[in-house]
């Protein structure tokens, strides 16, 4: 039975991130990797137009911030994997 707890979901997310980072790192060295690198670069920083960094994000913004953060983590990890870290 799948673990639907927060810890179970965190573990699944980490596993997906690790696997995806390895795939991105492998593809980054090929011509087909250029669109993937561009996608990660464009979307790893959320531009919400917020003036005050202390403002708590709304529901929609929270999702976009989490998405951008996850893409940033994948990009960073894939760069580390490509460098042999």
Coordinates of C-alpha atoms in Angstrom, one line a residue:
X1 CA 0.0 0.0 0.0
X2 CA 1.3 3.4 -0.9
X3 CA 2.3 5.7 2.0
X4 CA 0.1 8.8 1.7
X5 CA 1.7 10.5 4.7
X6 CA 3.7 13.7 4.4
X7 CA 6.9 11.7 4.9
X8 CA 5.9 9.2 2.3
X9 CA 5.1 12.0 -0.2
X10 CA 8.4 13.7 0.6
X11 CA 10.3 10.5 0.0
X12 CA 8.6 10.0 -3.3
X13 CA 9.3 13.6 -4.4
X14 CA 13.0 13.2 -3.4
X15 CA 13.2 10.0 -5.4
X16 CA 11.7 11.6 -8.5
X17 CA 14.0 14.6 -8.1
X18 CA 17.1 12.4 -7.9
X19 CA 16.1 10.3 -10.9
X20 CA 15.0 13.3 -13.0
X21 CA 18.3 15.1 -12.2
X22 CA 20.3 12.2 -13.4
X23 CA 18.3 12.1 -16.7
X24 CA 18.7 15.8 -17.2
X25 CA 22.4 15.6 -16.5
X26 CA 22.8 12.9 -19.1
X27 CA 20.8 14.7 -21.7
X28 CA 22.5 18.0 -21.0
X29 CA 25.6 16.7 -22.7
X30 CA 23.7 16.1 -26.0
X31 CA 22.2 18.5 -28.6
X32 CA 18.7 17.3 -27.4
X33 CA 19.5 18.7 -24.0
X34 CA 19.4 22.4 -25.0
X35 CA 15.6 22.7 -24.8
X36 CA 15.6 21.1 -21.4
X37 CA 18.3 23.4 -20.1
X38 CA 16.4 26.4 -21.4
X39 CA 13.2 25.2 -19.8
X40 CA 14.9 24.8 -16.4
X41 CA 16.6 28.2 -16.7
X42 CA 13.4 30.0 -17.7
X43 CA 11.2 28.5 -15.0
X44 CA 13.5 28.0 -12.0
X45 CA 12.9 31.6 -10.9
X46 CA 9.3 32.7 -10.2
X47 CA 8.6 36.3 -11.3
X48 CA 5.5 37.1 -9.3
X49 CA 5.9 40.9 -9.2
X50 CA 5.9 40.9 -5.4
X51 CA 7.5 44.0 -3.9
X52 CA 7.7 42.7 -0.4
X53 CA 9.7 39.5 0.1
X54 CA 8.1 39.0 3.5
X55 CA 4.6 38.8 2.1
X56 CA 3.1 35.3 2.4
X57 CA 2.1 34.0 -1.1
X58 CA -1.5 33.3 -1.9
X59 CA -2.5 29.7 -2.9
X60 CA -1.8 30.2 -6.6
X61 CA 1.5 32.0 -5.9
X62 CA 2.5 29.3 -3.4
X63 CA 2.2 26.6 -6.1
X64 CA 4.1 28.7 -8.6
X65 CA 6.9 29.4 -6.0
X66 CA 7.1 25.7 -5.1
X67 CA 7.2 24.7 -8.8
X68 CA 10.0 27.2 -9.5
X69 CA 11.9 26.0 -6.4
X70 CA 11.6 22.4 -7.4
X71 CA 12.8 23.1 -11.0
X72 CA 15.8 25.1 -9.4
X73 CA 16.6 22.1 -7.3
X74 CA 16.5 19.7 -10.2
X75 CA 18.7 22.1 -12.3
X76 CA 21.2 22.4 -9.5
X77 CA 21.3 18.7 -8.8
X78 CA 21.6 17.8 -12.5
X79 CA 24.6 20.3 -12.8
X80 CA 26.2 18.6 -9.9
X81 CA 25.6 15.1 -11.4
X82 CA 27.1 16.2 -14.7
X83 CA 30.1 17.5 -12.9
X84 CA 30.5 14.2 -11.0
X85 CA 29.5 15.7 -7.6

